[in-house]
Amino acid sequence: MCLFGLFILACKKDNPIKEEIEKFLGFQKPANFPEPIYNLANNPVTKEGFELGRALFYEPRLSRNNTITCGSCHIQSSAFTQHGHDVSHGIDDRLGTRNSPPIMNLAWSKAFMWGGGVFDLDLQPITPITTHEEMDENLENVLNKIRALPKYTAMFKGAFGTEEVTTARFMKALSQFMVMCVSSNSKYDKVMRKESGTTFTADEQAGYVLFKDKCASCHSEPLFTDGSFRNNGLGISTINDKGLYGATLIETDKYKFKVPSLRNLQYTAPYMHDGRFLSLAGVLEHYNSEVQATPNLDPVLNQNGKLGIGLNDDQKAKLTAFLNTLNDTEFINNKLLSEQ
Amino acid sequence: MMNINGKRLKSALLFSFMLVIAACSKKEDPTPDFQEENLAPLSVEFDNIVGERTLTFDNTGSPYRNAAGEAFTVSRLQYFISNIKVTTAAGNTFTVKQDSSYFLIKGDDKATRFAKVKVPEGDYTNLTFTLGVDSLRSTMPIDKRTGVLDPAAGGGHDGGGMYWGWNSGYIFFKFEGNSNVVSDDANGDPTGKKQMKYHIGFFGGYSAPTLNNIKVINVDLRTAGIAKVRKDRQSNIHLFVDVMKVFNGKNSFKIAEHPNVMFDDFTAKIAANFLEMFRHDHTEN
């Protein structure tokens, strides 16, 4: 009787998962999001393509000595960042110079990397694969390693019709996985979509008003970044990372970095391009009192002769309450996005 | 017997000689009407040289010497040629279809020295091509980046690869070698191998305009021989590509002062020298 009961229970537990897989819906734009920038028409997300992309994302053969996967520095439980590392920790314990950015809502991103230089999601993976401190491999070797595995040739056939492993197919599969990493189910989203009567608390609401007044010009809703590159007044680092300038050689791009999204801050510390701030309190204090007038400082941080954004303790507390509504537990626990 | 044979031989020789004359006569070869669909083979040969000498890799026994007197050897030479266009004396122009107009010339692989295309039958007095990859192709979706433009081709950018991942774009011209004038510090080659590296790219930027090192080369074929393109033969425009001009062109520089040029404004100075690199030697019709 007991055994029978267990069996029923096991079946019940299995069925919803099965159903979920069967009704793979592909890429779905959240109701409160704008149209995506990524050209989905050129690479429609299919179940097979997505699953291939996911397998590749968690595939250590993408690195020189088969030790590092994309997921090594982009960990789902940390909203696809490398929590606890100021700069990314790659192959042979080498350290990069920048903090792993989240793989999140990339379908709405028009430029990639903290310092720019990459403008097409389909070309982005070449950077970590070939970077000395990350995977230190070359693409030709990666494709040859993948071609040698029947598991993958079968998956390429399922996704693209034949077993042929090409650069374009490899990149498109990875993009299919990455564009599916959509974070849109935070409390904020539910409030905005008026889902099941979700509302902000008084502090969250007060924080939202403050946010719109003091932060939204760069961290614009609903993605909480306008996708631009700006100098937010960080003191120049010891390695003198010049940000966007490194890619454009344009003097006015010096010290500009990509404006990061404020979504999932609870999981993505430390903060800034070099992970210099360990906590949100550190970030808010930077804007309150530590902004420096380095070249190309964003004008919004230098108003009426005053540097930064004045924030008292009460305002900081309310802003923090609001920012915490941007955490999306469904995203970091979504089994579909996990290593299988 | 001997005599008769000798006479026969003489007349046979004379006859053959006349035939040869007739074949050589250009009067017998009228310029065909220019018709876009009437395609015939044309090749452009990129014959790499170094000043007054042929290109030999790693010839440490007899290194080359630039105008500044610096001795150097060459270990790698690769460049993209694209967007080939030809013009007739009458002013008819033909641009080779883009998808068939990208070539990677590799100094160590003689088979790559020809850019083989199809153009309408005609007599061409002018050749135009791009050194590098045009900005349109540099921003195209991954599906359009096949063959020599495949970012996976040739391995990584440290080796024979011609694609920069971190700053999406192609290396147009990759020229590497060794020179004893290269310092052992961070400004030179800290590995002590005395390597010099010139990786010239930069197509002008995706969204905001940045440095543009794409060079369009125009070659007048009238002095050294026009290209008579016909279906029954292979017309070949033979160019000399003098890599010494990298150092000795109008923006001449010393290896010791610029042993590594990849991603800074100085690339523009070197790219300007590219215009002097190509010289039409002759055309085989």
XYZ file of C-alpha atoms in Angstrom:
625
model
C 0.000 0.000 0.000
C 2.791 2.315 1.003
C 4.813 1.372 -2.075
C 1.815 1.956 -4.301
C 1.337 5.371 -2.720
C 4.937 6.296 -3.424
C 4.520 5.275 -7.047
C 1.497 7.531 -7.460
C 3.396 10.358 -5.858
C 6.363 9.806 -8.162
C 4.092 9.893 -11.178
C 2.447 13.065 -10.049
C 5.816 14.689 -9.553
C 6.973 13.635 -13.009
C 3.997 14.744 -14.995
C 4.190 18.514 -14.639
C 7.860 18.452 -15.670
C 7.014 16.371 -18.709
C 4.245 18.745 -19.665
C 6.514 21.715 -19.256
C 8.982 20.229 -21.689
C 6.284 19.268 -24.151
C 4.853 22.748 -24.372
C 8.131 24.544 -25.080
C 6.959 27.976 -26.065
C 10.147 29.426 -27.462
C 10.960 33.058 -26.891
C 8.147 35.002 -25.240
C 8.277 38.743 -24.801
C 7.095 39.706 -21.315
C 4.020 41.934 -21.479
C 5.791 44.862 -19.784
C 8.940 44.673 -21.979
C 9.650 46.444 -25.270
C 10.287 44.625 -28.544
C 13.593 42.741 -28.424
C 16.629 44.046 -30.297
C 18.037 40.612 -31.122
C 16.984 39.518 -34.598
C 14.864 36.500 -33.687
C 13.608 36.176 -37.250
C 17.144 35.214 -38.290
C 17.402 32.686 -35.461
C 13.988 31.546 -34.214
C 14.247 29.751 -30.876
C 13.295 26.087 -31.171
C 13.274 23.452 -28.455
C 16.126 21.583 -30.137
C 18.181 24.714 -30.766
C 17.681 25.937 -27.229
C 18.649 22.561 -25.755
C 21.756 22.440 -27.930
C 22.638 25.961 -26.815
C 22.140 24.997 -23.192
C 24.361 21.925 -23.611
C 27.065 24.101 -25.197
C 26.722 26.725 -22.466
C 27.574 24.065 -19.888
C 30.196 22.328 -22.061
C 33.775 22.410 -20.696
C 35.204 21.590 -24.132
C 34.742 25.242 -24.998
C 37.912 25.874 -22.990
C 41.493 24.929 -23.848
C 41.876 22.198 -21.229
C 38.180 21.263 -21.003
C 37.771 22.674 -17.501
C 35.806 25.910 -17.877
C 32.240 26.266 -19.149
C 30.271 29.449 -19.795
C 28.420 28.464 -16.639
C 31.666 28.592 -14.629
C 31.633 32.400 -14.591
C 27.911 32.799 -15.267
C 26.265 30.831 -12.458
C 22.477 30.657 -12.522
C 22.028 30.930 -8.750
C 23.960 34.228 -8.992
C 21.743 35.424 -11.851
C 24.416 34.118 -14.239
C 27.274 36.074 -12.697
C 30.236 34.796 -10.691
C 29.155 35.720 -7.197
C 31.929 36.561 -4.756
C 34.515 37.297 -7.429
C 35.401 40.891 -8.117
C 36.957 39.944 -11.441
C 36.266 36.726 -13.313
C 38.200 33.642 -12.378
C 38.946 31.582 -15.469
C 41.200 28.860 -16.789
C 44.295 27.799 -14.772
C 43.033 30.088 -11.977
C 43.816 33.119 -14.117
C 42.037 36.325 -13.211
C 40.488 38.706 -15.689
C 40.157 42.442 -15.250
C 36.379 42.720 -15.131
C 33.398 41.404 -13.193
C 31.308 38.698 -14.922
C 28.159 40.415 -16.179
C 24.828 38.571 -15.969
C 23.416 36.536 -18.850
C 20.040 38.183 -18.498
C 17.625 39.890 -20.886
C 20.326 39.948 -23.565
C 17.701 39.933 -26.311
C 17.230 43.618 -25.426
C 20.922 44.451 -25.450
C 22.437 46.436 -28.310
C 26.043 46.194 -27.139
C 27.931 43.650 -25.097
C 30.823 43.602 -22.637
C 31.554 46.240 -20.007
C 33.738 48.094 -22.457
C 31.738 47.511 -25.623
C 33.379 46.230 -28.778
C 30.766 43.547 -29.460
C 27.467 44.482 -31.040
C 25.921 41.177 -32.012
C 25.017 38.474 -29.506
C 25.902 35.844 -32.132
C 29.519 37.074 -32.099
C 29.870 37.602 -28.373
C 30.901 34.056 -27.286
C 34.097 34.340 -29.344
C 35.414 36.758 -26.742
C 35.330 34.555 -23.622
C 36.322 31.468 -25.634
C 39.469 33.129 -26.956
C 40.407 35.340 -24.020
C 43.607 34.248 -22.281
C 42.179 34.607 -18.753
C 38.827 33.011 -19.551
C 38.717 29.913 -21.777
C 41.958 30.467 -23.716
C 40.861 28.327 -26.637
C 40.373 29.026 -30.315
C 37.090 28.558 -32.069
C 38.424 26.126 -34.634
C 39.521 23.726 -31.876
C 36.198 24.074 -30.084
C 34.269 23.182 -33.232
C 36.564 20.207 -33.869
C 36.032 18.927 -30.326
C 32.259 19.283 -30.718
C 32.286 17.555 -34.125
C 33.958 14.521 -32.580
C 31.076 13.893 -30.189
C 28.042 11.942 -31.508
C 25.926 13.547 -28.789
C 26.463 16.922 -30.430
C 26.247 15.912 -34.066
C 22.843 14.420 -33.243
C 21.798 17.616 -31.476
C 22.973 19.774 -34.402
C 20.914 17.576 -36.710
C 17.894 18.030 -34.473
C 18.346 21.772 -34.307
C 19.490 22.612 -37.824
C 18.568 19.653 -40.044
C 22.013 18.163 -40.650
C 24.920 17.058 -38.485
C 27.178 19.793 -39.826
C 28.795 21.843 -37.071
C 29.491 25.354 -38.354
C 30.461 28.564 -36.611
C 27.077 30.095 -37.440
C 25.092 27.152 -36.045
C 27.241 26.958 -32.933
C 26.770 30.654 -32.224
C 23.078 30.640 -33.024
C 22.455 27.738 -30.650
C 24.268 29.584 -27.859
C 22.210 32.691 -28.636
C 19.008 30.664 -28.477
C 19.898 29.627 -24.955
C 21.017 33.115 -23.944
C 17.965 34.983 -25.228
C 15.815 32.558 -23.235
C 17.501 33.755 -20.056
C 14.742 36.299 -19.447
C 14.278 37.772 -16.010
C 10.814 39.337 -15.861
C 9.089 37.873 -12.834
C 10.331 40.032 -10.001
C 7.901 41.669 -7.624
C 8.346 44.877 -9.613
C 7.185 43.115 -12.799
C 4.162 41.678 -11.037
C 3.230 45.098 -9.703
C 3.606 46.631 -13.140
C 1.574 43.876 -14.783
C -0.969 44.107 -11.936
C -0.632 40.381 -11.368
C -2.748 38.881 -8.560
C -3.062 42.201 -6.799
C 0.646 42.544 -6.039
C 1.479 45.984 -4.689
C 4.566 47.762 -3.332
C 4.916 48.367 0.399
C 5.028 52.014 1.480
C 8.851 51.960 1.615
C 9.130 50.241 -1.759
C 6.758 52.787 -3.267
C 8.728 55.675 -1.744
C 11.921 54.040 -3.066
C 10.328 53.722 -6.516
C 9.598 57.464 -6.538
C 13.198 58.187 -5.498
C 14.472 55.778 -8.139
C 12.521 57.533 -10.873
C 13.875 60.863 -9.715
C 17.525 59.943 -9.163
C 18.407 56.748 -11.069
C 16.038 56.207 -13.977
C 17.811 58.491 -16.440
C 20.461 55.779 -16.890
C 18.807 52.692 -15.390
C 15.622 53.096 -17.352
C 12.633 50.791 -16.928
C 11.751 48.057 -17.510
C 15.246 46.682 -18.237
C 16.814 49.025 -15.681
C 19.526 50.022 -18.112
C 19.338 52.260 -21.143
C 22.127 50.190 -22.711
C 24.408 53.193 -22.975
C 28.033 53.630 -21.926
C 28.718 56.219 -19.259
C 31.338 57.315 -16.777
C 29.735 57.109 -13.341
C 32.631 58.779 -11.566
C 34.479 55.769 -10.210
C 38.030 56.480 -9.152
C 40.392 55.365 -11.908
C 41.546 51.812 -11.232
C 45.190 50.863 -10.712
C 45.229 49.144 -14.102
C 43.700 52.299 -15.630
C 40.894 50.453 -17.414
C 39.611 53.046 -19.886
C 36.407 51.166 -20.705
C 34.736 51.931 -24.023
C 37.777 53.887 -25.198
C 39.637 50.590 -25.502
C 37.271 49.595 -28.294
C 36.709 52.922 -30.036
C 39.886 54.965 -29.373
C 37.579 57.968 -29.125
C 38.765 60.412 -26.465
C 35.230 61.124 -25.213
C 34.713 57.396 -24.546
C 37.425 57.228 -21.897
C 36.249 55.670 -18.599
C 32.799 54.921 -19.931
C 31.377 51.507 -19.110
C 28.121 49.841 -20.003
C 25.275 50.823 -17.676
C 24.385 47.556 -15.893
C 20.816 46.487 -15.175
C 19.647 46.798 -11.578
C 17.712 43.565 -11.767
C 18.741 40.718 -9.466
C 21.183 42.803 -7.433
C 20.650 40.477 -4.468
C 22.452 37.688 -6.339
C 25.075 39.563 -8.295
C 27.450 41.225 -5.827
C 30.106 42.499 -6.073
C 29.258 45.507 -8.221
C 30.759 47.709 -10.959
C 32.927 46.669 -13.918
C 35.740 45.607 -11.621
C 33.578 44.369 -8.743
C 35.004 46.975 -6.367
C 31.863 47.351 -4.206
C 30.954 44.361 -2.081
C 27.499 45.610 -1.131
C 24.659 47.760 -2.345
C 25.390 50.115 0.567
C 28.844 50.651 -0.933
C 27.313 51.497 -4.300
C 24.824 53.989 -2.857
C 27.563 55.678 -0.854
C 29.618 55.981 -4.026
C 26.819 57.959 -5.639
C 26.259 59.970 -2.461
C 29.806 61.072 -1.697
C 32.525 59.335 -3.712
C 31.870 60.410 -7.301
C 35.041 61.805 -8.862
C 35.286 64.285 -11.704
C 37.318 62.028 -13.996
C 37.371 62.745 -17.745
C 33.957 62.357 -19.400
C 32.044 62.125 -16.133
C 28.374 61.823 -16.987
C 26.744 65.272 -16.721
C 23.879 63.922 -14.592
C 26.453 63.248 -11.864
C 27.743 66.799 -11.924
C 24.776 69.139 -11.484
C 25.105 72.689 -10.223
C 28.680 72.163 -9.169
C 27.811 69.196 -6.987
C 29.231 65.759 -7.725
C 27.081 62.659 -7.320
C 23.533 62.075 -6.164
C 22.817 63.250 -2.642
C 21.203 60.432 -0.635
C 20.466 60.506 3.093
C 20.113 57.333 5.159
C 16.340 57.319 4.907
C 16.465 57.680 1.152
C 19.080 54.940 0.916
C 16.862 52.595 2.916
C 13.855 53.290 0.732
C 15.842 52.940 -2.484
C 17.218 49.635 -1.231
C 13.682 48.459 -0.456
C 12.677 49.258 -4.018
C 15.778 47.688 -5.552
C 14.982 44.490 -3.678
C 11.713 44.244 -5.601
C 13.836 43.669 -8.711
C 15.051 40.283 -7.534
C 13.581 37.420 -9.508
C 13.704 34.075 -7.711
C 11.882 32.335 -10.561
C 14.745 33.298 -12.879
C 17.525 31.934 -10.726
C 15.554 28.729 -10.045
C 14.234 28.118 -13.551
C 15.146 24.467 -14.213
C 14.924 25.028 -17.952
C 18.047 27.204 -17.728
C 20.051 24.866 -15.505
C 22.702 22.360 -16.454
C 20.796 19.126 -17.175
C 67.152 12.730 -99.331
C 68.747 14.767 -96.624
C 68.351 17.888 -98.752
C 64.641 17.402 -99.377
C 64.034 16.787 -95.745
C 65.968 19.907 -94.884
C 63.874 21.997 -97.281
C 60.673 20.529 -95.875
C 61.840 21.280 -92.408
C 62.653 24.863 -93.370
C 59.236 25.488 -94.908
C 57.539 23.837 -91.958
C 59.449 26.096 -89.615
C 58.608 29.167 -91.669
C 54.947 28.202 -91.731
C 54.903 27.670 -87.966
C 56.621 30.978 -87.472
C 53.940 32.740 -89.515
C 51.272 30.987 -87.489
C 52.888 32.230 -84.307
C 52.999 35.761 -85.697
C 49.343 35.526 -86.615
C 48.444 34.287 -83.128
C 50.341 37.117 -81.547
C 48.703 39.733 -83.703
C 46.280 41.736 -81.588
C 44.366 42.814 -84.683
C 42.792 39.386 -84.796
C 41.375 39.824 -81.282
C 38.612 42.442 -81.367
C 37.291 43.779 -78.095
C 34.065 41.922 -77.326
C 30.868 43.800 -76.599
C 30.474 44.410 -72.888
C 27.729 42.126 -71.630
C 27.247 41.613 -67.895
C 26.235 37.963 -68.302
C 29.069 37.043 -70.667
C 31.426 36.012 -67.878
C 34.980 34.799 -68.335
C 37.820 34.031 -65.930
C 40.144 36.706 -64.578
C 42.713 36.320 -61.863
C 44.642 38.874 -59.889
C 47.964 37.594 -58.643
C 49.345 39.006 -55.411
C 53.050 38.332 -55.634
C 54.571 39.310 -52.303
C 57.999 40.907 -52.409
C 60.217 42.796 -49.975
C 61.858 45.778 -51.642
C 64.133 44.451 -54.365
C 63.907 40.882 -53.131
C 61.472 38.000 -53.158
C 59.648 37.110 -49.944
C 61.285 34.320 -47.965
C 60.173 33.501 -44.453
C 62.577 33.575 -41.525
C 65.664 34.098 -43.693
C 67.875 34.934 -40.721
C 71.001 34.318 -42.841
C 70.180 37.270 -45.094
C 67.611 39.479 -43.392
C 65.848 42.358 -45.119
C 66.749 45.904 -44.239
C 64.361 48.861 -44.148
C 65.120 52.492 -44.966
C 66.044 53.126 -41.333
C 68.707 50.441 -41.671
C 66.945 47.981 -39.377
C 67.423 44.317 -40.268
C 64.318 42.132 -40.048
C 62.869 38.799 -41.125
C 59.266 37.923 -41.909
C 57.418 35.059 -40.210
C 53.840 35.747 -41.252
C 52.057 37.731 -43.917
C 48.305 37.506 -44.454
C 45.774 39.977 -45.802
C 42.232 40.225 -47.068
C 41.441 41.341 -50.593
C 37.806 42.059 -51.364
C 35.323 43.853 -53.598
C 37.145 43.465 -56.882
C 36.007 45.818 -59.623
C 37.250 46.245 -63.200
C 36.751 49.034 -65.719
C 37.124 49.060 -69.507
C 38.597 51.895 -71.565
C 35.050 52.745 -72.605
C 34.138 53.227 -68.968
C 32.112 50.052 -68.432
C 32.576 48.816 -64.911
C 31.870 45.456 -63.374
C 31.883 44.682 -59.663
C 32.312 41.045 -58.745
C 29.343 39.705 -56.786
C 30.100 40.293 -53.114
C 29.686 36.685 -52.046
C 32.489 35.661 -54.460
C 34.761 38.584 -53.709
C 36.632 37.859 -50.470
C 40.129 36.434 -50.580
C 42.693 35.775 -47.903
C 46.187 35.979 -49.334
C 48.701 34.060 -47.241
C 52.378 34.598 -47.837
C 53.280 31.053 -46.811
C 50.694 29.396 -49.039
C 51.377 30.026 -52.729
C 47.998 28.571 -53.688
C 46.296 31.571 -52.099
C 48.133 34.174 -54.174
C 45.438 34.341 -56.856
C 42.111 36.075 -56.433
C 40.101 34.235 -59.082
C 36.902 35.883 -60.253
C 34.557 35.980 -63.230
C 33.998 39.200 -65.124
C 32.446 39.908 -68.528
C 34.651 39.406 -71.586
C 36.364 42.662 -72.296
C 39.566 44.690 -72.297
C 40.142 46.175 -68.890
C 42.307 49.182 -68.233
C 41.620 49.572 -64.552
C 41.443 47.335 -61.486
C 40.021 48.340 -58.101
C 39.935 46.279 -54.931
C 39.741 46.693 -51.187
C 42.556 45.791 -48.847
C 40.523 44.585 -45.901
C 36.899 43.686 -45.323
C 34.322 46.362 -46.094
C 32.245 47.726 -43.235
C 29.025 46.214 -44.545
C 30.420 42.686 -44.404
C 32.105 43.449 -41.092
C 28.681 43.992 -39.529
C 26.788 41.167 -41.212
C 25.080 38.312 -39.354
C 27.123 35.263 -38.486
C 25.539 33.253 -41.344
C 27.232 35.485 -43.918
C 30.663 34.929 -42.414
C 31.736 31.764 -44.169
C 34.932 30.580 -45.835
C 37.854 32.920 -45.194
C 35.499 35.181 -43.209
C 34.541 32.437 -40.740
C 35.659 33.719 -37.322
C 36.846 30.173 -36.596
C 39.118 30.051 -39.672
C 42.839 29.870 -39.096
C 42.656 29.359 -35.334
C 42.971 32.198 -32.865
C 44.126 35.728 -33.556
C 47.460 34.880 -31.913
C 48.062 32.440 -34.749
C 46.746 32.511 -38.284
C 43.271 33.730 -37.360
C 42.111 37.026 -38.815
C 39.193 37.779 -36.494
C 39.177 39.878 -33.346
C 36.551 38.654 -30.884
C 36.808 41.305 -28.182
C 36.391 44.104 -30.669
C 34.282 42.446 -33.333
C 36.003 42.817 -36.647
C 38.589 41.416 -38.995
C 42.310 41.943 -39.048
C 42.827 43.239 -42.583
C 46.577 42.889 -42.708
C 48.728 40.723 -40.476
C 52.470 41.072 -40.788
C 54.833 39.524 -38.268
C 58.525 38.901 -38.063
C 61.623 39.377 -36.010
C 64.179 42.089 -35.624
C 67.045 42.474 -33.212
C 66.068 46.112 -32.705
C 62.932 45.014 -30.787
C 63.468 45.630 -27.078
C 62.910 42.970 -24.420
C 60.648 45.155 -22.279
C 56.887 45.631 -22.321
C 57.164 48.078 -25.218
C 58.849 45.426 -27.341
C 58.659 41.684 -26.809
C 58.938 40.673 -23.140
C 59.356 37.032 -24.181
C 62.789 37.953 -25.532
C 61.988 36.528 -28.958
C 62.433 39.913 -30.682
C 59.080 39.646 -32.416
C 57.448 42.482 -34.280
C 53.711 42.315 -34.914
C 51.549 44.489 -37.114
C 47.852 43.600 -37.030
C 45.939 46.262 -38.880
C 42.133 46.251 -38.767
C 39.313 48.668 -37.847
C 36.416 49.097 -40.221
C 34.902 52.290 -38.890
C 32.580 51.146 -36.108
C 29.143 49.598 -35.736
C 27.138 52.479 -34.383
C 29.472 55.411 -33.818
C 32.223 56.227 -36.293
C 35.657 54.977 -35.249
C 38.974 54.605 -37.031
C 38.557 53.286 -40.551
C 41.600 51.545 -42.020
C 39.853 50.035 -45.036
C 41.869 50.964 -48.113
C 40.603 50.956 -51.667
C 43.423 50.301 -54.111
C 43.162 51.479 -57.670
C 45.538 50.072 -60.300
C 45.916 51.574 -63.779
C 46.680 48.663 -66.107
C 47.512 50.700 -69.218
C 51.244 50.985 -68.674
C 52.101 47.397 -67.807
C 49.393 45.692 -69.828
C 45.619 45.744 -69.970
C 43.647 42.605 -69.109
C 42.049 40.987 -72.146
C 39.459 38.764 -70.600
C 38.147 36.021 -72.870
C 36.330 32.779 -72.235
C 38.999 30.607 -73.840
C 41.900 31.782 -71.705
C 42.964 32.895 -68.249
C 43.859 36.536 -68.066
C 46.070 37.185 -65.044
C 46.900 40.612 -63.643
C 50.221 40.140 -61.933
C 50.777 42.558 -59.060
C 53.817 42.949 -56.885
C 52.962 43.548 -53.250
C 55.943 45.212 -51.643
C 55.655 44.755 -47.885
C 58.777 46.886 -47.411
C 56.400 49.816 -47.925
C 54.909 49.048 -44.499
C 58.091 50.621 -43.112
C 59.228 52.758 -46.017
C 55.960 54.252 -47.263
C 55.044 57.904 -46.879
C 54.550 57.373 -43.130
C 57.919 55.717 -42.671
C 58.776 54.498 -39.197
C 61.330 52.530 -37.245
C 60.623 49.012 -36.007
C 62.419 49.910 -32.771
C 59.898 52.663 -32.125
C 56.776 50.731 -33.158
C 57.457 47.006 -32.815
C 53.812 46.159 -32.000
C 50.972 47.951 -33.725
C 47.554 46.394 -33.378
C 45.012 48.593 -31.834
C 45.917 52.208 -31.597
C 45.838 55.324 -33.735
C 49.215 54.471 -35.272
C 47.457 51.749 -37.295
C 46.097 54.566 -39.478
C 49.645 55.690 -40.345
C 50.578 52.191 -41.452
C 47.312 51.704 -43.341
C 48.111 54.853 -45.334
C 51.316 53.137 -46.484
C 49.251 50.280 -47.956
C 48.343 52.444 -50.925
C 51.985 52.338 -52.093
C 52.348 48.603 -51.627
C 50.686 47.448 -54.842
C 52.491 47.722 -58.177
C 51.314 46.308 -61.482
C 54.163 44.340 -63.026
C 52.506 42.787 -66.072
C 49.396 41.031 -67.304
C 49.345 37.545 -68.777
C 46.603 37.315 -71.373
